[in-house]
Short mmCIF file of C-alpha atoms in Angstrom, two decimals:
data_model
loop_
_atom_site.label_atom_id
_atom_site.label_comp_id
_atom_site.label_asym_id
_atom_site.label_seq_id
_atom_site.Cartn_x
_atom_site.Cartn_y
_atom_site.Cartn_z
CA MET A 1 -12.91 -50.10 83.99
CA THR A 2 -13.03 -49.29 80.17
CA GLY A 3 -10.80 -49.35 77.67
CA ALA A 4 -9.04 -45.96 76.50
CA PRO A 5 -9.97 -45.19 73.37
CA LYS A 6 -9.06 -45.74 70.58
CA ARG A 7 -6.05 -43.39 69.08
CA ARG A 8 -6.49 -41.53 65.23
CA VAL A 9 -3.61 -41.49 63.19
CA PRO A 10 -4.98 -37.81 61.64
CA GLY A 11 -3.30 -38.98 58.04
CA LEU A 12 -4.92 -42.81 58.37
CA THR A 13 -7.62 -40.87 59.21
CA LEU A 14 -8.08 -38.05 56.02
CA LEU A 15 -6.79 -40.73 53.62
CA THR A 16 -10.01 -42.97 55.01
CA ALA A 17 -12.48 -39.54 54.65
CA MET A 18 -10.31 -39.48 51.31
CA ARG A 19 -12.40 -43.13 50.67
CA PRO A 20 -9.24 -44.62 48.18
CA TYR A 21 -11.23 -47.22 47.55
CA GLN A 22 -13.37 -45.07 45.11
CA TRP A 23 -10.78 -44.37 42.79
CA PRO A 24 -11.02 -47.49 40.52
CA LYS A 25 -13.85 -45.43 39.35
CA ASN A 26 -10.99 -42.91 38.09
CA GLY A 27 -9.92 -45.82 35.75
CA ILE A 28 -12.50 -45.35 32.91
CA VAL A 29 -9.79 -42.57 32.37
CA PHE A 30 -7.54 -45.94 30.95
CA ALA A 31 -11.13 -46.60 28.67
CA ALA A 32 -9.83 -44.86 25.29
CA LEU A 33 -5.80 -45.75 25.47
CA VAL A 34 -7.14 -49.82 25.99
CA PHE A 35 -9.16 -49.68 22.66
CA SER A 36 -6.78 -47.90 21.18
CA ALA A 37 -4.59 -50.56 20.53
CA GLY A 38 -3.32 -51.48 17.69
CA GLU A 39 -3.96 -48.41 16.34
CA ALA A 40 -2.87 -45.53 18.29
CA TRP A 41 0.22 -47.89 19.44
CA GLN A 42 0.96 -51.77 19.56
CA VAL A 43 2.06 -53.71 21.80
CA ARG A 44 5.13 -54.62 20.54
CA GLU A 45 6.15 -51.33 20.13
CA PRO A 46 7.59 -49.58 23.62
CA ASP A 47 8.09 -46.06 21.79
CA THR A 48 4.12 -46.06 20.90
CA TRP A 49 2.94 -46.82 23.71
CA TRP A 50 4.27 -45.79 27.00
CA PRO A 51 4.23 -42.15 26.12
CA LEU A 52 0.43 -42.55 26.22
CA LEU A 53 0.86 -44.79 28.93
CA TRP A 54 2.70 -42.29 31.10
CA ARG A 55 0.49 -39.57 30.51
CA THR A 56 -2.84 -41.59 31.16
CA ALA A 57 -1.66 -43.21 34.33
CA ALA A 58 -0.34 -39.59 35.96
CA LEU A 59 -4.06 -37.97 34.55
CA PHE A 60 -5.20 -40.85 36.37
CA ALA A 61 -3.61 -40.58 39.73
CA LEU A 62 -5.17 -36.33 39.51
CA TRP A 63 -8.15 -37.49 38.60
CA CYS A 64 -7.92 -39.95 42.40
CA LEU A 65 -6.98 -36.89 43.99
CA ALA A 66 -9.87 -35.11 42.60
CA SER A 67 -12.35 -36.78 43.03
CA SER A 68 -10.67 -37.55 47.41
CA ALA A 69 -11.63 -33.70 47.14
CA VAL A 70 -15.02 -33.66 45.98
CA TYR A 71 -16.20 -37.22 49.10
CA LEU A 72 -14.73 -34.57 51.79
CA ILE A 73 -17.10 -31.60 50.73
CA ASN A 74 -19.55 -33.65 49.84
CA ASP A 75 -18.99 -35.27 53.13
CA VAL A 76 -18.77 -31.79 55.45
CA ARG A 77 -21.97 -30.88 53.22
CA ASP A 78 -23.88 -34.34 54.43
CA ARG A 79 -22.04 -34.45 57.87
CA GLU A 80 -25.66 -34.75 60.45
CA LEU A 81 -27.22 -37.22 57.65
CA ASP A 82 -24.72 -38.59 57.66
CA SER A 83 -24.57 -38.43 61.68
CA VAL A 84 -26.97 -41.15 61.78
CA HIS A 85 -27.05 -43.89 59.15
CA PRO A 86 -25.69 -46.83 59.53
CA ARG A 87 -23.42 -47.10 58.16
CA LYS A 88 -22.05 -43.18 56.79
CA SER A 89 -21.54 -42.58 60.97
CA ARG A 90 -18.33 -44.33 60.62
CA ARG A 91 -16.96 -41.49 58.67
CA PRO A 92 -14.48 -39.43 59.91
CA ILE A 93 -16.28 -36.16 59.13
CA ALA A 94 -19.94 -37.17 60.11
CA ARG A 95 -17.59 -39.44 63.70
CA GLY A 96 -16.34 -36.41 64.28
CA ASP A 97 -12.42 -37.79 63.86
CA ILE A 98 -11.57 -34.28 61.37
CA SER A 99 -13.08 -30.89 61.69
CA PRO A 100 -15.14 -29.94 58.38
CA ARG A 101 -13.20 -27.02 58.79
CA ALA A 102 -9.56 -29.03 58.19
CA ALA A 103 -11.46 -31.22 55.32
CA LEU A 104 -12.38 -27.85 53.82
CA ALA A 105 -8.99 -27.51 53.97
CA ALA A 106 -7.35 -30.53 52.66
CA ALA A 107 -9.83 -30.30 49.67
CA LEU A 108 -9.27 -27.06 48.43
CA VAL A 109 -5.37 -28.32 48.79
CA LEU A 110 -6.09 -31.51 46.71
CA LEU A 111 -8.06 -29.61 43.97
CA ALA A 112 -5.11 -26.98 44.02
CA VAL A 113 -2.64 -30.60 43.38
CA ALA A 114 -4.81 -31.70 40.53
CA ILE A 115 -5.74 -29.69 38.66
CA PRO A 116 -2.34 -27.07 37.12
CA PRO A 117 -1.16 -30.08 36.23
CA ALA A 118 -3.99 -31.68 34.64
CA PHE A 119 -3.63 -28.39 32.77
CA LEU A 120 0.50 -29.17 31.77
CA LEU A 121 -0.20 -32.37 30.42
CA ASP A 122 -3.00 -31.13 28.11
CA ALA A 123 -5.58 -28.40 27.65
CA MET A 124 -8.29 -29.32 27.13
CA ALA A 125 -8.23 -32.60 29.86
CA GLY A 126 -8.17 -29.96 33.11
CA ALA A 127 -10.79 -28.15 31.16
CA VAL A 128 -12.35 -31.48 32.07
CA LEU A 129 -11.05 -32.22 35.39
CA ALA A 130 -11.57 -28.94 36.91
CA GLY A 131 -15.52 -28.38 34.68
CA TYR A 132 -15.72 -31.89 37.15
CA ALA A 133 -15.58 -30.19 40.55
CA ALA A 134 -17.31 -27.30 39.55
CA VAL A 135 -20.16 -30.05 38.71
CA MET A 136 -19.88 -32.24 41.99
CA ILE A 137 -19.65 -29.50 43.84
CA SER A 138 -22.69 -27.44 43.06
CA TYR A 139 -24.05 -31.69 43.05
CA SER A 140 -22.61 -31.61 46.60
CA ALA A 141 -23.58 -28.05 48.16
CA GLY A 142 -28.08 -28.99 46.69
CA LEU A 143 -28.48 -30.29 43.31
CA LYS A 144 -27.85 -33.58 45.16
CA SER A 145 -31.53 -32.98 46.16
CA VAL A 146 -33.49 -32.89 42.73
CA PRO A 147 -34.38 -36.16 41.59
CA VAL A 148 -33.25 -37.48 38.15
CA LEU A 149 -30.84 -34.43 38.14
CA ASP A 150 -29.58 -36.48 40.54
CA ILE A 151 -28.08 -39.26 38.83
CA ILE A 152 -27.58 -37.05 35.35
CA ILE A 153 -24.84 -35.32 37.22
CA LEU A 154 -22.99 -38.20 38.12
CA CYS A 155 -23.16 -40.09 34.91
CA THR A 156 -21.34 -36.10 33.49
CA GLY A 157 -18.78 -37.70 36.06
CA VAL A 158 -18.81 -40.80 34.73
CA VAL A 159 -18.81 -39.47 30.21
CA ALA A 160 -15.94 -36.22 32.13
CA ARG A 161 -13.13 -39.13 32.61
CA ALA A 162 -13.44 -40.96 28.91
CA VAL A 163 -13.54 -37.56 27.70
CA GLY A 164 -10.20 -36.27 29.98
CA GLY A 165 -8.25 -39.49 29.24
CA ALA A 166 -8.72 -39.84 25.42
CA THR A 167 -7.85 -35.79 25.36
CA VAL A 168 -4.65 -37.15 27.22
CA ILE A 169 -3.08 -39.19 24.46
CA ASP A 170 -5.41 -37.77 21.53
CA VAL A 171 -7.10 -40.47 20.21
CA GLN A 172 -10.88 -41.02 19.25
CA ILE A 173 -12.73 -43.27 20.64
CA SER A 174 -16.11 -44.14 19.88
CA PRO A 175 -19.90 -41.90 20.62
CA TRP A 176 -20.92 -45.71 21.86
CA LEU A 177 -18.66 -46.56 23.96
CA TYR A 178 -20.32 -43.00 25.91
CA VAL A 179 -23.09 -43.68 25.00
CA CYS A 180 -22.70 -47.07 27.43
CA SER A 181 -20.91 -45.94 29.54
CA SER A 182 -23.08 -42.95 29.66
CA PHE A 183 -25.88 -45.82 30.81
CA ALA A 184 -23.98 -47.89 32.97
CA ALA A 185 -23.35 -45.13 34.66
CA LEU A 186 -27.45 -43.59 35.05
CA PHE A 187 -27.33 -47.68 35.97
CA PHE A 188 -25.76 -47.94 38.86
CA ALA A 189 -26.32 -44.50 40.44
CA THR A 190 -30.78 -45.72 39.75
CA SER A 191 -29.36 -49.44 41.49
CA LYS A 192 -27.28 -47.52 44.71
CA ARG A 193 -30.60 -45.21 44.80
CA TRP A 194 -32.73 -48.19 44.51
CA ALA A 195 -31.20 -50.02 46.78
CA GLU A 196 -31.53 -47.07 50.07
CA TYR A 197 -35.63 -47.71 48.97
CA ARG A 198 -35.03 -51.38 49.74
CA GLN A 199 -33.51 -51.08 53.11
CA PHE A 200 -34.92 -48.21 54.62
CA GLY A 201 -38.37 -48.10 52.82
CA PRO A 202 -40.57 -44.52 54.04
CA ASP A 203 -37.68 -42.62 55.78
CA ALA A 204 -35.46 -43.64 52.99
CA HIS A 205 -35.14 -39.72 52.25
CA THR A 206 -34.30 -39.12 55.94
CA HIS A 207 -31.15 -40.57 54.33
CA ARG A 208 -31.40 -39.26 51.55
CA PRO A 209 -33.11 -36.57 50.71
CA SER A 210 -33.54 -37.28 46.64
CA LEU A 211 -35.66 -40.16 47.17
CA ALA A 212 -38.71 -38.47 48.85
CA GLY A 213 -39.16 -37.68 44.64
CA TYR A 214 -38.46 -41.04 43.66
CA PRO A 215 -41.23 -43.70 43.85
CA GLY A 216 -40.76 -47.07 44.38
CA GLU A 217 -41.39 -48.27 40.81
CA LEU A 218 -39.87 -45.55 39.31
CA LEU A 219 -37.26 -45.87 41.39
CA ASN A 220 -37.42 -49.79 39.69
CA GLN A 221 -38.33 -48.21 36.37
CA LEU A 222 -35.59 -47.11 35.83
CA LEU A 223 -33.26 -49.18 37.06
CA ASN A 224 -34.49 -51.52 34.77
CA ILE A 225 -34.23 -49.56 31.76
CA SER A 226 -31.25 -48.29 32.34
CA ALA A 227 -29.49 -52.36 32.22
CA ALA A 228 -31.73 -52.73 29.16
CA THR A 229 -29.53 -49.86 27.78
CA ALA A 230 -26.84 -50.33 28.72
CA LEU A 231 -26.26 -53.40 27.32
CA VAL A 232 -27.64 -52.94 23.91
CA THR A 233 -25.45 -50.40 23.62
CA TYR A 234 -22.77 -52.21 24.62
CA ALA A 235 -23.75 -54.19 21.63
CA LEU A 236 -24.04 -52.27 19.43
CA TYR A 237 -20.62 -51.24 20.05
CA THR A 238 -19.06 -54.06 19.74
CA ILE A 239 -20.43 -54.42 16.62
CA GLU A 240 -20.52 -50.67 15.00
CA SER A 241 -17.60 -49.11 15.79
CA LYS A 242 -14.76 -47.91 14.45
CA ASN A 243 -12.32 -48.61 17.59
CA VAL A 244 -12.94 -52.57 17.58
CA PRO A 245 -12.55 -54.64 14.67
CA ASP A 246 -14.57 -54.54 11.86
CA ASP A 247 -14.94 -58.63 11.49
CA GLY A 248 -17.37 -58.44 14.79
CA ARG A 249 -14.89 -60.31 17.01
CA MET A 250 -15.13 -57.76 20.81
CA ALA A 251 -18.61 -59.12 20.26
CA LEU A 252 -17.62 -62.06 21.89
CA THR A 253 -16.72 -60.07 25.16
CA ILE A 254 -21.45 -59.58 25.52
CA PRO A 255 -22.37 -62.74 27.86
CA PHE A 256 -19.63 -62.08 30.28
CA VAL A 257 -20.55 -58.40 30.22
CA ALA A 258 -24.86 -60.09 30.18
CA PHE A 259 -23.63 -62.51 32.81
CA ALA A 260 -22.06 -59.73 35.39
CA LEU A 261 -25.43 -57.03 34.44
CA PHE A 262 -28.18 -60.12 35.43
CA ARG A 263 -25.64 -61.39 38.97
CA TYR A 264 -26.04 -57.51 40.14
CA LEU A 265 -29.31 -57.28 39.87
CA PHE A 266 -29.80 -60.25 41.20
CA LEU A 267 -28.21 -59.55 44.33
CA LEU A 268 -29.63 -56.04 44.14
CA ASN A 269 -32.66 -57.69 44.82
CA GLY A 270 -32.37 -60.31 47.02
CA PRO A 271 -32.50 -60.71 50.42
CA ARG A 272 -29.96 -59.20 51.55
CA LYS A 273 -30.53 -55.14 51.54
CA THR A 274 -27.84 -53.34 51.46
CA ASP A 275 -26.93 -49.14 50.74
CA ALA A 276 -23.45 -50.07 49.28
CA PRO A 277 -24.34 -51.83 46.36
CA ASP A 278 -21.21 -50.71 44.29
CA GLN A 279 -19.48 -53.24 46.85
CA ILE A 280 -21.18 -55.53 45.50
CA MET A 281 -18.88 -55.60 41.70
CA PHE A 282 -15.49 -55.38 44.03
CA THR A 283 -16.48 -58.45 46.53
CA ASP A 284 -19.02 -61.15 45.03
CA PRO A 285 -16.78 -63.90 42.83
CA GLN A 286 -18.46 -64.26 40.31
CA ILE A 287 -18.58 -61.16 39.29
CA ILE A 288 -14.90 -61.01 39.43
CA LEU A 289 -14.82 -63.41 37.70
CA ALA A 290 -17.06 -62.22 34.42
CA ALA A 291 -14.52 -58.98 34.82
CA LEU A 292 -11.57 -60.92 33.92
CA SER A 293 -12.51 -63.17 31.97
CA PHE A 294 -14.06 -60.47 29.44
CA VAL A 295 -10.05 -58.74 30.23
CA ALA A 296 -8.99 -61.53 28.70
CA VAL A 297 -10.93 -61.68 25.68
CA ALA A 298 -11.29 -57.96 25.30
CA GLY A 299 -7.31 -58.28 25.34
CA GLY A 300 -6.96 -61.03 22.88
CA VAL A 301 -9.41 -59.18 20.72
CA LEU A 302 -7.98 -55.78 20.80
CA LEU A 303 -3.79 -56.41 20.35
CA SER A 304 -4.50 -59.37 18.07
CA ARG A 305 -5.43 -56.85 15.39
#
């Protein structure tokens, strides 16, 4: 006698399909707020930071909704490929728990809820969010299959978050931070493709078509170049940026960034293969400790100026 099929709660299933575990990536919208400490606001003066905090938090929530809409559209597009993938086959749309029509309807609702309020917060922030949605929908529709262009598009999404966070509170952040975040995004996008290549080998393109145009050597080179450039540009940011103390104390955070980066590379190329390396950041104790140490030191430096 077989057990009764597990009953799935529709609302919970939709929430799962929205990938809330990816929402922390939208935290980059807080970069402008954090790195403007001591200039645009003072920690001991709530009147200076409270309005900026709630505007940034509101934008963060809207980015979460819009990015979830993009994930739903992407999963509808990739449902056939995902259905034969060892991990992605558990996604609600690939598994058949949510119909493509229902998923697309939910995506439209999310975009309708997210984009207009973003324009009310700030016209430029709304335009950035709308542009992000348009570009990422085009990415899901076919651009994701174009080698190199696929990872460049993902980089623009990270920069868009940083720009949106700066415009919504009307502050300027260093161009170095934009450059650094771009190469960091390039590094993580390349690392995911490198991980898939290592796990699936010559058949990797059956799960991600763009991998057919990436020789393994090229992926490895792109990974190393983007890692080195991200670290160097961050180091330059801590020294050259006008948004950090001019005594160079922000450079104290470089060792934590370097350690986390090298630890990530170590795990990425270790014996345990995975096609979801981004989860390493949220599960590895050493990376988590490095991140917390970075936050503590950076916070102390920025708030003490």
